[in-house]
């Protein structure tokens, strides 16, 4: 039997689009989507399994039965939700990571992708052009779990030869699946509300600049990193990854070029503190050098794509 790829947490914002992209690249049957909840139609158009990322035995059984050799672990609790449920977030984010790291240590998996985040940085990190190697004192539960996860990835690589690869995603923008409980989610909500009400109440302040990226760029980064030759990778914690940086006022301005009457007001909530602890822009020259990373989508591109596609989805009633 040919070896297969498994995506754990395939129903989430990244997992959904990653599954489609991997199936396009390697063939539908070669890519198994899995999640703790049942998949949507797109995911179900290929192999789909119910799987709990915290259940080692269940993952082991599945990878042995299906001859899975490559795993993308996308299940995690994001920053805003994790502040509300710290222990649950810690347990999910760390247990799921240890499960796949240990399966790789036991040589049951050859290659592993695990996402980290800009949340590994904290208020003491340089906020502009945050370097690959920098002070990292995250102040959120999510950030602490990602930073600890990065240390463990590097440890498993150095001590057990585990081929684990990772990027620090910025806020990701997409129209296919909604994000769940992140601080950068405003940059998606705003498009939905712009189309529904022509106005938006933002939970971050107008000048909260954060690193952001269009989903297609994020998926390209993920797949290019996984396809890069082992020898070219100098980072086994997680690579900085930069797309663009903007704040809510700039995004609102970009939306106004399409919807001139669009109105935004600001009502910052607990997520403001999280945003204030994160970088505004990221230096990703190491990713550029090691595996040729390059961002493609600008704020203007993203605005146009989001409005056009969401408009279509609303008019076809597919949201
Ligand atoms: N987008 C994520 C969040 O806001 C950051 O990794 O939690």
PDB file of C-alpha atoms and ligand atoms in Angstrom, residues 13 77-81 116-119 142 146 168-172 179-185 210 274 278, ligand 1:
ATOM      1  CA  UNK A  13      -9.682  27.138   9.294  1.00  0.00           C
ATOM      2  CA  UNK A  77      -7.187  25.946  20.784  1.00  0.00           C
ATOM      3  CA  UNK A  78      -6.486  29.524  19.614  1.00  0.00           C
ATOM      4  CA  UNK A  79      -5.524  32.557  21.682  1.00  0.00           C
ATOM      5  CA  UNK A  80      -8.861  34.098  22.726  1.00  0.00           C
ATOM      6  CA  UNK A  81     -10.536  30.778  23.575  1.00  0.00           C
ATOM      7  CA  UNK A 116       3.395  27.621  15.749  1.00  0.00           C
ATOM      8  CA  UNK A 117       2.337  31.272  15.857  1.00  0.00           C
ATOM      9  CA  UNK A 118       3.383  34.900  16.294  1.00  0.00           C
ATOM     10  CA  UNK A 119       1.901  34.348  19.778  1.00  0.00           C
ATOM     11  CA  UNK A 142      -1.859  29.938  23.726  1.00  0.00           C
ATOM     12  CA  UNK A 146       3.239  27.297  21.307  1.00  0.00           C
ATOM     13  CA  UNK A 168       4.944  30.719  13.101  1.00  0.00           C
ATOM     14  CA  UNK A 169       1.741  31.668  11.324  1.00  0.00           C
ATOM     15  CA  UNK A 170       0.548  35.255  11.521  1.00  0.00           C
ATOM     16  CA  UNK A 171      -3.204  36.025  11.496  1.00  0.00           C
ATOM     17  CA  UNK A 172      -4.691  34.064   8.594  1.00  0.00           C
ATOM     18  CA  UNK A 179     -11.551  30.800  12.330  1.00  0.00           C
ATOM     19  CA  UNK A 180     -12.322  29.684  15.858  1.00  0.00           C
ATOM     20  CA  UNK A 181     -11.491  31.927  18.770  1.00  0.00           C
ATOM     21  CA  UNK A 182      -8.386  33.851  17.722  1.00  0.00           C
ATOM     22  CA  UNK A 183      -7.341  37.451  18.281  1.00  0.00           C
ATOM     23  CA  UNK A 184      -6.759  38.098  14.589  1.00  0.00           C
ATOM     24  CA  UNK A 185     -10.291  36.924  13.701  1.00  0.00           C
ATOM     25  CA  UNK A 210      -0.596  42.863  13.497  1.00  0.00           C
ATOM     26  CA  UNK A 274      -3.440  39.893  23.612  1.00  0.00           C
ATOM     27  CA  UNK A 278       2.269  40.504  19.864  1.00  0.00           C
TER      28      UNK A 278
HETATM   29  N1  LIG B   1      -4.513  33.741  14.676  1.00  0.00           N
HETATM   30  C1  LIG B   1      -4.095  33.214  15.926  1.00  0.00           C
HETATM   31  C2  LIG B   1      -4.876  33.788  17.038  1.00  0.00           C
HETATM   32  O1  LIG B   1      -5.344  34.900  16.906  1.00  0.00           O
HETATM   33  C3  LIG B   1      -2.630  33.516  16.148  1.00  0.00           C
HETATM   34  O2  LIG B   1      -1.884  32.398  15.876  1.00  0.00           O
HETATM   35  O3  LIG B   1      -5.010  33.177  18.044  1.00  0.00           O
END
